Amino acid sequence: MFPARNLTNYPLVIYPKAVQWITAFVIPFGFVNYFPAAVLLEKETPFFPENIGYYSPLVGIVFFFIAYSIWMLGLKRYKSTGS
């Protein structure tokens, strides 16, 4: 149903560099599962800093506030149908 969500089923290192970058920084799927798991299992993360998994809580907070801001912007522009 959501093909982008299937990216989290496999390690990021099997994808091309462009896809890795997108799933790490544009749509932060990598910070949800791959980077924290790499830190816990002491695995290398090619093309990314070694300690990037420790930034997962910070990335979560930042993207929460981005989503919250977009939600509030939508609420300001919402107009009811009146029924």
Short mmCIF file of N, CA, C and O in Angstrom, two decimals:
data_model
loop_
_atom_site.label_atom_id
_atom_site.label_comp_id
_atom_site.label_asym_id
_atom_site.label_seq_id
_atom_site.Cartn_x
_atom_site.Cartn_y
_atom_site.Cartn_z
N MET A 1 0.81 -1.18 0.00
CA MET A 1 0.00 0.00 0.00
C MET A 1 0.86 1.26 0.00
O MET A 1 0.62 2.17 -0.75
N PHE A 2 1.87 1.31 0.87
CA PHE A 2 2.78 2.44 0.92
C PHE A 2 4.17 1.94 0.55
O PHE A 2 4.91 1.46 1.40
N PRO A 3 4.58 2.05 -0.71
CA PRO A 3 5.86 1.50 -1.13
C PRO A 3 7.05 2.13 -0.42
O PRO A 3 8.04 1.45 -0.18
N ALA A 4 6.97 3.40 -0.07
CA ALA A 4 8.10 4.04 0.61
C ALA A 4 8.33 3.42 1.98
O ALA A 4 9.46 3.37 2.47
N ARG A 5 7.28 2.96 2.62
CA ARG A 5 7.42 2.34 3.93
C ARG A 5 8.17 1.02 3.85
O ARG A 5 8.80 0.59 4.82
N ASN A 6 8.15 0.38 2.71
CA ASN A 6 8.89 -0.87 2.54
C ASN A 6 10.40 -0.67 2.57
O ASN A 6 11.14 -1.64 2.72
N LEU A 7 10.85 0.56 2.44
CA LEU A 7 12.28 0.83 2.53
C LEU A 7 12.84 0.48 3.90
O LEU A 7 14.02 0.19 4.03
N THR A 8 12.01 0.51 4.91
CA THR A 8 12.49 0.23 6.27
C THR A 8 12.64 -1.26 6.53
O THR A 8 13.16 -1.64 7.58
N ASN A 9 12.22 -2.11 5.62
CA ASN A 9 12.34 -3.55 5.81
C ASN A 9 13.76 -4.06 5.60
O ASN A 9 14.08 -5.17 5.99
N TYR A 10 14.61 -3.26 4.97
CA TYR A 10 15.97 -3.68 4.64
C TYR A 10 16.96 -2.62 5.12
O TYR A 10 16.61 -1.45 5.26
N PRO A 11 18.21 -3.01 5.33
CA PRO A 11 19.22 -2.02 5.74
C PRO A 11 19.41 -0.95 4.65
O PRO A 11 19.31 -1.25 3.45
N LEU A 12 19.70 0.24 5.07
CA LEU A 12 19.88 1.33 4.10
C LEU A 12 21.06 1.11 3.16
O LEU A 12 21.07 1.63 2.05
N VAL A 13 22.05 0.35 3.59
CA VAL A 13 23.26 0.20 2.79
C VAL A 13 23.03 -0.55 1.48
O VAL A 13 23.87 -0.49 0.59
N ILE A 14 21.89 -1.23 1.32
CA ILE A 14 21.66 -1.95 0.06
C ILE A 14 21.10 -1.03 -1.03
O ILE A 14 21.06 -1.42 -2.18
N TYR A 15 20.71 0.16 -0.66
CA TYR A 15 20.13 1.11 -1.62
C TYR A 15 21.21 2.03 -2.16
O TYR A 15 22.25 2.25 -1.53
N PRO A 16 20.98 2.65 -3.32
CA PRO A 16 21.93 3.64 -3.85
C PRO A 16 22.09 4.83 -2.89
O PRO A 16 21.22 5.09 -2.05
N LYS A 17 23.18 5.55 -3.03
CA LYS A 17 23.48 6.67 -2.12
C LYS A 17 22.36 7.71 -2.10
O LYS A 17 22.05 8.27 -1.05
N ALA A 18 21.76 7.98 -3.24
CA ALA A 18 20.68 8.98 -3.29
C ALA A 18 19.50 8.55 -2.44
O ALA A 18 18.92 9.35 -1.70
N VAL A 19 19.12 7.29 -2.53
CA VAL A 19 18.00 6.77 -1.74
C VAL A 19 18.36 6.78 -0.26
O VAL A 19 17.54 7.11 0.59
N GLN A 20 19.61 6.44 0.06
CA GLN A 20 20.05 6.49 1.45
C GLN A 20 19.93 7.90 2.01
O GLN A 20 19.47 8.09 3.13
N TRP A 21 20.34 8.87 1.23
CA TRP A 21 20.30 10.26 1.69
C TRP A 21 18.85 10.71 1.89
O TRP A 21 18.53 11.36 2.89
N ILE A 22 17.98 10.35 0.97
CA ILE A 22 16.57 10.75 1.07
C ILE A 22 15.93 10.10 2.30
O ILE A 22 15.23 10.76 3.06
N THR A 23 16.18 8.82 2.51
CA THR A 23 15.56 8.14 3.66
C THR A 23 16.22 8.50 4.98
O THR A 23 15.69 8.17 6.03
N ALA A 24 17.35 9.18 4.93
CA ALA A 24 17.99 9.61 6.16
C ALA A 24 17.62 11.04 6.52
O ALA A 24 17.42 11.34 7.70
N PHE A 25 17.51 11.92 5.53
CA PHE A 25 17.37 13.34 5.85
C PHE A 25 16.09 14.00 5.34
O PHE A 25 15.62 14.95 5.92
N VAL A 26 15.51 13.52 4.26
CA VAL A 26 14.29 14.12 3.74
C VAL A 26 13.07 13.49 4.40
O VAL A 26 12.23 14.17 4.97
N ILE A 27 12.98 12.18 4.31
CA ILE A 27 11.95 11.40 5.01
C ILE A 27 12.73 10.52 5.98
O ILE A 27 13.28 9.50 5.58
N PRO A 28 12.82 10.89 7.24
CA PRO A 28 13.82 10.26 8.14
C PRO A 28 13.47 8.85 8.60
O PRO A 28 13.46 8.56 9.79
N PHE A 29 13.22 7.95 7.66
CA PHE A 29 12.97 6.56 8.02
C PHE A 29 14.21 5.94 8.67
O PHE A 29 14.09 5.08 9.54
N GLY A 30 15.38 6.35 8.24
CA GLY A 30 16.62 5.78 8.79
C GLY A 30 16.79 6.05 10.27
O GLY A 30 17.38 5.25 10.99
N PHE A 31 16.28 7.17 10.73
CA PHE A 31 16.41 7.52 12.15
C PHE A 31 15.40 6.78 13.01
O PHE A 31 15.48 6.81 14.22
N VAL A 32 14.44 6.14 12.39
CA VAL A 32 13.44 5.39 13.15
C VAL A 32 13.98 4.02 13.53
O VAL A 32 13.80 3.56 14.65
N ASN A 33 14.64 3.36 12.60
CA ASN A 33 15.06 1.99 12.90
C ASN A 33 16.51 1.68 12.56
O ASN A 33 17.18 1.03 13.33
N TYR A 34 17.02 2.14 11.44
CA TYR A 34 18.35 1.69 11.00
C TYR A 34 19.49 2.27 11.83
O TYR A 34 20.34 1.53 12.32
N PHE A 35 19.53 3.57 11.99
CA PHE A 35 20.64 4.19 12.72
C PHE A 35 20.68 3.80 14.20
O PHE A 35 21.75 3.47 14.71
N PRO A 36 19.54 3.81 14.92
CA PRO A 36 19.61 3.34 16.31
C PRO A 36 20.03 1.87 16.42
O PRO A 36 20.80 1.51 17.32
N ALA A 37 19.55 1.03 15.52
CA ALA A 37 19.93 -0.38 15.55
C ALA A 37 21.42 -0.55 15.26
O ALA A 37 22.09 -1.39 15.87
N ALA A 38 21.94 0.25 14.35
CA ALA A 38 23.37 0.18 14.03
C ALA A 38 24.22 0.57 15.24
O ALA A 38 25.27 -0.04 15.49
N VAL A 39 23.77 1.54 16.00
CA VAL A 39 24.50 1.93 17.21
C VAL A 39 24.42 0.83 18.26
O VAL A 39 25.43 0.45 18.85
N LEU A 40 23.23 0.29 18.48
CA LEU A 40 23.07 -0.76 19.49
C LEU A 40 23.85 -2.04 19.15
O LEU A 40 24.38 -2.70 20.03
N LEU A 41 23.88 -2.38 17.86
CA LEU A 41 24.57 -3.58 17.43
C LEU A 41 26.04 -3.33 17.07
O LEU A 41 26.73 -4.25 16.65
N GLU A 42 26.48 -2.07 17.21
CA GLU A 42 27.86 -1.66 16.92
C GLU A 42 28.26 -1.99 15.48
O GLU A 42 29.35 -2.49 15.20
N LYS A 43 27.35 -1.73 14.56
CA LYS A 43 27.60 -1.93 13.13
C LYS A 43 28.03 -0.62 12.49
O LYS A 43 27.68 0.46 12.96
N GLU A 44 28.74 -0.71 11.40
CA GLU A 44 29.15 0.48 10.66
C GLU A 44 28.00 1.01 9.82
O GLU A 44 27.16 0.24 9.36
N THR A 45 27.98 2.31 9.63
CA THR A 45 26.99 2.94 8.75
C THR A 45 27.76 3.65 7.63
O THR A 45 28.14 4.80 7.77
N PRO A 46 28.01 2.93 6.53
CA PRO A 46 28.78 3.55 5.43
C PRO A 46 28.08 4.82 4.93
O PRO A 46 26.86 4.89 4.89
N PHE A 47 28.88 5.79 4.56
CA PHE A 47 28.42 7.07 4.01
C PHE A 47 27.82 7.99 5.06
O PHE A 47 27.38 9.08 4.75
N PHE A 48 27.74 7.55 6.32
CA PHE A 48 27.17 8.37 7.39
C PHE A 48 28.14 8.36 8.56
O PHE A 48 28.89 7.41 8.74
N PRO A 49 28.10 9.40 9.39
CA PRO A 49 28.97 9.41 10.58
C PRO A 49 28.67 8.22 11.49
O PRO A 49 27.55 7.71 11.54
N GLU A 50 29.68 7.81 12.22
CA GLU A 50 29.56 6.61 13.06
C GLU A 50 28.52 6.76 14.17
O GLU A 50 27.85 5.81 14.55
N ASN A 51 28.37 7.95 14.71
CA ASN A 51 27.47 8.17 15.85
C ASN A 51 26.14 8.81 15.47
O ASN A 51 25.48 9.40 16.31
N ILE A 52 25.72 8.64 14.25
CA ILE A 52 24.49 9.29 13.78
C ILE A 52 23.24 8.73 14.47
O ILE A 52 22.24 9.42 14.60
N GLY A 53 23.29 7.51 14.94
CA GLY A 53 22.14 6.91 15.62
C GLY A 53 21.77 7.61 16.91
O GLY A 53 20.62 7.55 17.35
N TYR A 54 22.73 8.29 17.53
CA TYR A 54 22.45 9.00 18.78
C TYR A 54 21.59 10.25 18.55
O TYR A 54 21.06 10.80 19.50
N TYR A 55 21.47 10.68 17.31
CA TYR A 55 20.68 11.87 17.00
C TYR A 55 19.21 11.56 16.75
O TYR A 55 18.44 12.46 16.45
N SER A 56 18.81 10.32 16.84
CA SER A 56 17.42 9.93 16.57
C SER A 56 16.40 10.68 17.42
O SER A 56 15.40 11.15 16.89
N PRO A 57 16.59 10.82 18.74
CA PRO A 57 15.61 11.59 19.51
C PRO A 57 15.51 13.05 19.06
O PRO A 57 14.41 13.59 18.96
N LEU A 58 16.64 13.65 18.73
CA LEU A 58 16.64 15.04 18.27
C LEU A 58 15.91 15.16 16.93
O LEU A 58 15.09 16.07 16.75
N VAL A 59 16.16 14.24 16.02
CA VAL A 59 15.48 14.26 14.72
C VAL A 59 13.99 14.06 14.91
O VAL A 59 13.17 14.71 14.25
N GLY A 60 13.61 13.18 15.83
CA GLY A 60 12.19 12.97 16.12
C GLY A 60 11.51 14.23 16.63
O GLY A 60 10.40 14.56 16.20
N ILE A 61 12.17 14.94 17.51
CA ILE A 61 11.61 16.18 18.05
C ILE A 61 11.49 17.23 16.96
O ILE A 61 10.46 17.90 16.84
N VAL A 62 12.52 17.37 16.14
CA VAL A 62 12.49 18.37 15.06
C VAL A 62 11.36 18.08 14.08
O VAL A 62 10.58 18.97 13.73
N PHE A 63 11.22 16.82 13.66
CA PHE A 63 10.18 16.50 12.70
C PHE A 63 8.79 16.55 13.33
O PHE A 63 7.81 16.81 12.64
N PHE A 64 8.69 16.32 14.63
CA PHE A 64 7.41 16.50 15.30
C PHE A 64 6.98 17.96 15.21
O PHE A 64 5.83 18.25 14.89
N PHE A 65 7.89 18.89 15.50
CA PHE A 65 7.53 20.30 15.44
C PHE A 65 7.26 20.77 14.02
O PHE A 65 6.40 21.63 13.79
N ILE A 66 7.93 20.19 13.05
CA ILE A 66 7.62 20.51 11.65
C ILE A 66 6.21 20.05 11.31
O ILE A 66 5.42 20.80 10.73
N ALA A 67 5.87 18.81 11.67
CA ALA A 67 4.53 18.28 11.40
C ALA A 67 3.47 19.07 12.16
O ALA A 67 2.40 19.36 11.63
N TYR A 68 3.77 19.44 13.41
CA TYR A 68 2.82 20.21 14.22
C TYR A 68 2.58 21.58 13.60
O TYR A 68 1.44 22.06 13.54
N SER A 69 3.62 22.21 13.11
CA SER A 69 3.48 23.53 12.46
C SER A 69 2.63 23.43 11.21
O SER A 69 1.78 24.30 10.95
N ILE A 70 2.84 22.41 10.41
CA ILE A 70 2.04 22.22 9.21
C ILE A 70 0.58 21.96 9.58
O ILE A 70 -0.34 22.48 8.95
N TRP A 71 0.36 21.16 10.62
CA TRP A 71 -1.00 20.87 11.09
C TRP A 71 -1.70 22.15 11.54
O TRP A 71 -2.85 22.41 11.19
N MET A 72 -1.01 22.97 12.32
CA MET A 72 -1.60 24.22 12.81
C MET A 72 -1.87 25.19 11.65
O MET A 72 -2.87 25.91 11.68
N LEU A 73 -1.01 25.21 10.67
CA LEU A 73 -1.24 26.05 9.49
C LEU A 73 -2.50 25.59 8.77
O LEU A 73 -3.32 26.42 8.34
N GLY A 74 -2.69 24.29 8.67
CA GLY A 74 -3.91 23.77 8.05
C GLY A 74 -5.15 24.10 8.84
O GLY A 74 -6.21 24.41 8.28
N LEU A 75 -5.06 24.07 10.17
CA LEU A 75 -6.21 24.41 11.01
C LEU A 75 -6.59 25.88 10.88
O LEU A 75 -7.77 26.23 10.92
N LYS A 76 -5.60 26.75 10.72
CA LYS A 76 -5.89 28.17 10.55
C LYS A 76 -6.64 28.44 9.25
O LYS A 76 -7.47 29.34 9.18
N ARG A 77 -6.37 27.65 8.24
CA ARG A 77 -6.99 27.86 6.93
C ARG A 77 -8.26 27.04 6.75
O ARG A 77 -8.92 27.15 5.72
N TYR A 78 -8.61 26.22 7.71
CA TYR A 78 -9.78 25.35 7.60
C TYR A 78 -11.07 26.17 7.70
O TYR A 78 -11.20 27.04 8.53
N LYS A 79 -12.01 25.85 6.83
CA LYS A 79 -13.31 26.47 6.88
C LYS A 79 -14.36 25.37 6.87
O LYS A 79 -14.37 24.52 5.99
N SER A 80 -15.24 25.40 7.83
CA SER A 80 -16.25 24.37 7.96
C SER A 80 -17.33 24.54 6.89
O SER A 80 -17.56 25.64 6.39
N THR A 81 -18.02 23.45 6.60
CA THR A 81 -19.12 23.54 5.64
C THR A 81 -20.38 24.07 6.31
O THR A 81 -21.34 24.45 5.64
N GLY A 82 -20.39 24.07 7.62
CA GLY A 82 -21.54 24.62 8.35
C GLY A 82 -22.64 23.63 8.62
O GLY A 82 -23.68 23.98 9.16
N SER A 83 -22.46 22.38 8.26
CA SER A 83 -23.52 21.41 8.50
C SER A 83 -23.24 20.57 9.72
O SER A 83 -22.24 20.48 10.27
#
